[in-house]
Amino acid sequence: MGWTEITDVAQLEELIGTPMQRVRDKVRPALHDVDRAWLEAAPFCLVATSAVDGSCDVSPKGDPAGQLAYVIDEKTIAVAERPGNRRADGYRNILSNPHVGLIFLLPGRGDTLRINGRARLVSDADFFDRMVVKGHRPVLALVVEIDEVFHHCSKAFLRSRLWDADTWDLDAVPSRPEIAKLLERPDSSLEELRIYYGEQYADKLYSA
């Protein structure tokens, strides 16, 4: 094949270089007040996990700002889980390997907040009452003990122009109903799928 593979750290560093000292030093072991404010404002995060066998998953989590993440203390946060497709790939991974990585995003912002730590699954706790949305408590919570927290720059978002509406092309790929018809539910009609993914889909976000 016509590619050159990188097989060790020395080769990698020769190609991309090494981080400046201030980049190395920005990693912290506990939350700052700015981090708390970020978590309070964030409506969306990505949770990366890996099972003992190396299989990986990245799952999106979303809620209204202030309801997605709860700060238990300077070293511990909780992320709410709501009704979903029941695959629970990431949570299955956590049961065998607790290490997780999270990225918290704010709409329109290119910089992000990253948290790495060790997670456990909690089916109920007093703080669930503070994470109620539309009358529904979380199904469970991902409780993360923080090992590392730091802010990440906006270069990826600037390069992708992710928040620039002028670059959005919602018809570049088939719609969600069309994808479901093609890959997942061939026996359903397209009209049935459009109804399923329509208003009723949004209406049932917090009910099982």
PDB file of N, CA, C and O in Angstrom, residues 78-115:
ATOM      1  N   ALA A  78     -21.399  14.248  37.688  1.00  0.00           N
ATOM      2  CA  ALA A  78     -22.348  13.239  37.227  1.00  0.00           C
ATOM      3  C   ALA A  78     -22.980  13.716  35.930  1.00  0.00           C
ATOM      4  O   ALA A  78     -23.280  14.904  35.777  1.00  0.00           O
ATOM      5  N   VAL A  79     -23.165  12.793  34.994  1.00  0.00           N
ATOM      6  CA  VAL A  79     -23.825  13.088  33.717  1.00  0.00           C
ATOM      7  C   VAL A  79     -25.080  12.239  33.631  1.00  0.00           C
ATOM      8  O   VAL A  79     -25.035  11.018  33.840  1.00  0.00           O
ATOM      9  N   ALA A  80     -26.193  12.879  33.320  1.00  0.00           N
ATOM     10  CA  ALA A  80     -27.474  12.189  33.306  1.00  0.00           C
ATOM     11  C   ALA A  80     -27.634  11.301  32.078  1.00  0.00           C
ATOM     12  O   ALA A  80     -27.190  11.651  30.982  1.00  0.00           O
ATOM     13  N   GLU A  81     -28.290  10.170  32.273  1.00  0.00           N
ATOM     14  CA  GLU A  81     -28.691   9.307  31.166  1.00  0.00           C
ATOM     15  C   GLU A  81     -30.209   9.349  31.059  1.00  0.00           C
ATOM     16  O   GLU A  81     -30.933   9.225  32.054  1.00  0.00           O
ATOM     17  N   ARG A  82     -30.693   9.512  29.848  1.00  0.00           N
ATOM     18  CA  ARG A  82     -32.133   9.572  29.572  1.00  0.00           C
ATOM     19  C   ARG A  82     -32.543   8.358  28.737  1.00  0.00           C
ATOM     20  O   ARG A  82     -31.695   7.621  28.240  1.00  0.00           O
ATOM     21  N   PRO A  83     -33.845   8.123  28.548  1.00  0.00           N
ATOM     22  CA  PRO A  83     -34.276   6.976  27.734  1.00  0.00           C
ATOM     23  C   PRO A  83     -33.662   7.023  26.338  1.00  0.00           C
ATOM     24  O   PRO A  83     -33.574   8.086  25.714  1.00  0.00           O
ATOM     25  N   GLY A  84     -33.204   5.872  25.858  1.00  0.00           N
ATOM     26  CA  GLY A  84     -32.581   5.810  24.535  1.00  0.00           C
ATOM     27  C   GLY A  84     -32.868   4.493  23.851  1.00  0.00           C
ATOM     28  O   GLY A  84     -33.915   3.879  24.074  1.00  0.00           O
ATOM     29  N   ASN A  85     -31.916   4.049  23.031  1.00  0.00           N
ATOM     30  CA  ASN A  85     -32.147   2.840  22.243  1.00  0.00           C
ATOM     31  C   ASN A  85     -31.775   1.557  22.985  1.00  0.00           C
ATOM     32  O   ASN A  85     -31.864   0.467  22.427  1.00  0.00           O
ATOM     33  N   ARG A  86     -31.309   1.695  24.224  1.00  0.00           N
ATOM     34  CA  ARG A  86     -31.014   0.569  25.117  1.00  0.00           C
ATOM     35  C   ARG A  86     -29.769  -0.225  24.726  1.00  0.00           C
ATOM     36  O   ARG A  86     -29.501  -1.270  25.312  1.00  0.00           O
ATOM     37  N   ARG A  87     -28.995   0.234  23.766  1.00  0.00           N
ATOM     38  CA  ARG A  87     -27.751  -0.473  23.432  1.00  0.00           C
ATOM     39  C   ARG A  87     -26.742  -0.371  24.582  1.00  0.00           C
ATOM     40  O   ARG A  87     -26.081  -1.344  24.924  1.00  0.00           O
ATOM     41  N   ALA A  88     -26.624   0.842  25.128  1.00  0.00           N
ATOM     42  CA  ALA A  88     -25.751   1.069  26.288  1.00  0.00           C
ATOM     43  C   ALA A  88     -24.323   0.584  26.046  1.00  0.00           C
ATOM     44  O   ALA A  88     -23.676   0.044  26.953  1.00  0.00           O
ATOM     45  N   ASP A  89     -23.810   0.786  24.845  1.00  0.00           N
ATOM     46  CA  ASP A  89     -22.459   0.305  24.518  1.00  0.00           C
ATOM     47  C   ASP A  89     -21.407   0.873  25.465  1.00  0.00           C
ATOM     48  O   ASP A  89     -20.547   0.144  25.979  1.00  0.00           O
ATOM     49  N   GLY A  90     -21.453   2.177  25.692  1.00  0.00           N
ATOM     50  CA  GLY A  90     -20.473   2.796  26.558  1.00  0.00           C
ATOM     51  C   GLY A  90     -20.588   2.325  27.995  1.00  0.00           C
ATOM     52  O   GLY A  90     -19.575   2.111  28.675  1.00  0.00           O
ATOM     53  N   TYR A  91     -21.809   2.164  28.470  1.00  0.00           N
ATOM     54  CA  TYR A  91     -21.999   1.722  29.848  1.00  0.00           C
ATOM     55  C   TYR A  91     -21.546   0.276  30.031  1.00  0.00           C
ATOM     56  O   TYR A  91     -20.997  -0.082  31.089  1.00  0.00           O
ATOM     57  N   ARG A  92     -21.747  -0.545  29.044  1.00  0.00           N
ATOM     58  CA  ARG A  92     -21.218  -1.925  29.107  1.00  0.00           C
ATOM     59  C   ARG A  92     -19.688  -1.888  29.198  1.00  0.00           C
ATOM     60  O   ARG A  92     -19.081  -2.666  29.938  1.00  0.00           O
ATOM     61  N   ASN A  93     -19.077  -0.981  28.437  1.00  0.00           N
ATOM     62  CA  ASN A  93     -17.617  -0.844  28.510  1.00  0.00           C
ATOM     63  C   ASN A  93     -17.169  -0.466  29.916  1.00  0.00           C
ATOM     64  O   ASN A  93     -16.187  -1.011  30.446  1.00  0.00           O
ATOM     65  N   ILE A  94     -17.878   0.486  30.530  1.00  0.00           N
ATOM     66  CA  ILE A  94     -17.489   0.984  31.843  1.00  0.00           C
ATOM     67  C   ILE A  94     -17.531  -0.115  32.906  1.00  0.00           C
ATOM     68  O   ILE A  94     -16.727  -0.126  33.836  1.00  0.00           O
ATOM     69  N   LEU A  95     -18.436  -1.060  32.744  1.00  0.00           N
ATOM     70  CA  LEU A  95     -18.528  -2.142  33.719  1.00  0.00           C
ATOM     71  C   LEU A  95     -17.276  -3.020  33.728  1.00  0.00           C
ATOM     72  O   LEU A  95     -16.993  -3.689  34.726  1.00  0.00           O
ATOM     73  N   SER A  96     -16.519  -2.991  32.639  1.00  0.00           N
ATOM     74  CA  SER A  96     -15.280  -3.775  32.605  1.00  0.00           C
ATOM     75  C   SER A  96     -14.030  -2.899  32.631  1.00  0.00           C
ATOM     76  O   SER A  96     -12.946  -3.366  32.982  1.00  0.00           O
ATOM     77  N   ASN A  97     -14.180  -1.617  32.268  1.00  0.00           N
ATOM     78  CA  ASN A  97     -13.045  -0.686  32.248  1.00  0.00           C
ATOM     79  C   ASN A  97     -13.569   0.703  32.586  1.00  0.00           C
ATOM     80  O   ASN A  97     -14.249   1.326  31.765  1.00  0.00           O
ATOM     81  N   PRO A  98     -13.290   1.223  33.776  1.00  0.00           N
ATOM     82  CA  PRO A  98     -13.920   2.469  34.219  1.00  0.00           C
ATOM     83  C   PRO A  98     -13.363   3.746  33.598  1.00  0.00           C
ATOM     84  O   PRO A  98     -13.920   4.824  33.808  1.00  0.00           O
ATOM     85  N   HIS A  99     -12.280   3.674  32.836  1.00  0.00           N
ATOM     86  CA  HIS A  99     -11.647   4.888  32.312  1.00  0.00           C
ATOM     87  C   HIS A  99     -12.498   5.523  31.198  1.00  0.00           C
ATOM     88  O   HIS A  99     -12.906   4.846  30.256  1.00  0.00           O
ATOM     89  N   VAL A 100     -12.738   6.815  31.324  1.00  0.00           N
ATOM     90  CA  VAL A 100     -13.577   7.540  30.367  1.00  0.00           C
ATOM     91  C   VAL A 100     -12.930   8.867  29.990  1.00  0.00           C
ATOM     92  O   VAL A 100     -12.111   9.409  30.740  1.00  0.00           O
ATOM     93  N   GLY A 101     -13.312   9.383  28.818  1.00  0.00           N
ATOM     94  CA  GLY A 101     -12.931  10.723  28.396  1.00  0.00           C
ATOM     95  C   GLY A 101     -14.178  11.469  27.959  1.00  0.00           C
ATOM     96  O   GLY A 101     -15.015  10.903  27.246  1.00  0.00           O
ATOM     97  N   LEU A 102     -14.337  12.710  28.395  1.00  0.00           N
ATOM     98  CA  LEU A 102     -15.520  13.500  28.066  1.00  0.00           C
ATOM     99  C   LEU A 102     -15.114  14.834  27.462  1.00  0.00           C
ATOM    100  O   LEU A 102     -14.124  15.441  27.887  1.00  0.00           O
ATOM    101  N   ILE A 103     -15.881  15.280  26.472  1.00  0.00           N
ATOM    102  CA  ILE A 103     -15.714  16.611  25.896  1.00  0.00           C
ATOM    103  C   ILE A 103     -17.053  17.332  26.004  1.00  0.00           C
ATOM    104  O   ILE A 103     -18.076  16.835  25.509  1.00  0.00           O
ATOM    105  N   PHE A 104     -17.052  18.492  26.665  1.00  0.00           N
ATOM    106  CA  PHE A 104     -18.260  19.293  26.839  1.00  0.00           C
ATOM    107  C   PHE A 104     -18.225  20.480  25.886  1.00  0.00           C
ATOM    108  O   PHE A 104     -17.236  21.223  25.832  1.00  0.00           O
ATOM    109  N   LEU A 105     -19.315  20.641  25.123  1.00  0.00           N
ATOM    110  CA  LEU A 105     -19.397  21.681  24.097  1.00  0.00           C
ATOM    111  C   LEU A 105     -20.439  22.728  24.456  1.00  0.00           C
ATOM    112  O   LEU A 105     -21.474  22.416  25.064  1.00  0.00           O
ATOM    113  N   LEU A 106     -20.160  23.967  24.049  1.00  0.00           N
ATOM    114  CA  LEU A 106     -21.130  25.057  24.123  1.00  0.00           C
ATOM    115  C   LEU A 106     -21.468  25.487  22.701  1.00  0.00           C
ATOM    116  O   LEU A 106     -20.562  25.694  21.887  1.00  0.00           O
ATOM    117  N   PRO A 107     -22.737  25.624  22.370  1.00  0.00           N
ATOM    118  CA  PRO A 107     -23.115  26.034  21.012  1.00  0.00           C
ATOM    119  C   PRO A 107     -22.443  27.345  20.613  1.00  0.00           C
ATOM    120  O   PRO A 107     -22.444  28.315  21.376  1.00  0.00           O
ATOM    121  N   GLY A 108     -21.845  27.347  19.436  1.00  0.00           N
ATOM    122  CA  GLY A 108     -21.205  28.553  18.928  1.00  0.00           C
ATOM    123  C   GLY A 108     -19.781  28.764  19.387  1.00  0.00           C
ATOM    124  O   GLY A 108     -19.078  29.611  18.839  1.00  0.00           O
ATOM    125  N   ARG A 109     -19.340  28.011  20.382  1.00  0.00           N
ATOM    126  CA  ARG A 109     -17.976  28.148  20.892  1.00  0.00           C
ATOM    127  C   ARG A 109     -17.080  27.086  20.264  1.00  0.00           C
ATOM    128  O   ARG A 109     -17.446  25.922  20.163  1.00  0.00           O
ATOM    129  N   GLY A 110     -15.864  27.493  19.894  1.00  0.00           N
ATOM    130  CA  GLY A 110     -14.920  26.545  19.330  1.00  0.00           C
ATOM    131  C   GLY A 110     -14.075  25.846  20.370  1.00  0.00           C
ATOM    132  O   GLY A 110     -13.614  24.725  20.155  1.00  0.00           O
ATOM    133  N   ASP A 111     -13.849  26.512  21.513  1.00  0.00           N
ATOM    134  CA  ASP A 111     -13.088  25.861  22.576  1.00  0.00           C
ATOM    135  C   ASP A 111     -13.991  24.893  23.333  1.00  0.00           C
ATOM    136  O   ASP A 111     -15.213  25.024  23.344  1.00  0.00           O
ATOM    137  N   THR A 112     -13.384  23.892  23.963  1.00  0.00           N
ATOM    138  CA  THR A 112     -14.142  22.855  24.653  1.00  0.00           C
ATOM    139  C   THR A 112     -13.515  22.579  26.015  1.00  0.00           C
ATOM    140  O   THR A 112     -12.371  22.940  26.279  1.00  0.00           O
ATOM    141  N   LEU A 113     -14.280  21.913  26.865  1.00  0.00           N
ATOM    142  CA  LEU A 113     -13.789  21.461  28.162  1.00  0.00           C
ATOM    143  C   LEU A 113     -13.644  19.947  28.120  1.00  0.00           C
ATOM    144  O   LEU A 113     -14.584  19.239  27.751  1.00  0.00           O
ATOM    145  N   ARG A 114     -12.455  19.468  28.484  1.00  0.00           N
ATOM    146  CA  ARG A 114     -12.196  18.025  28.447  1.00  0.00           C
ATOM    147  C   ARG A 114     -11.965  17.502  29.859  1.00  0.00           C
ATOM    148  O   ARG A 114     -11.261  18.129  30.661  1.00  0.00           O
ATOM    149  N   ILE A 115     -12.550  16.357  30.146  1.00  0.00           N
ATOM    150  CA  ILE A 115     -12.386  15.709  31.446  1.00  0.00           C
ATOM    151  C   ILE A 115     -12.064  14.242  31.212  1.00  0.00           C
ATOM    152  O   ILE A 115     -12.777  13.551  30.470  1.00  0.00           O
TER     153      ILE A 115
END
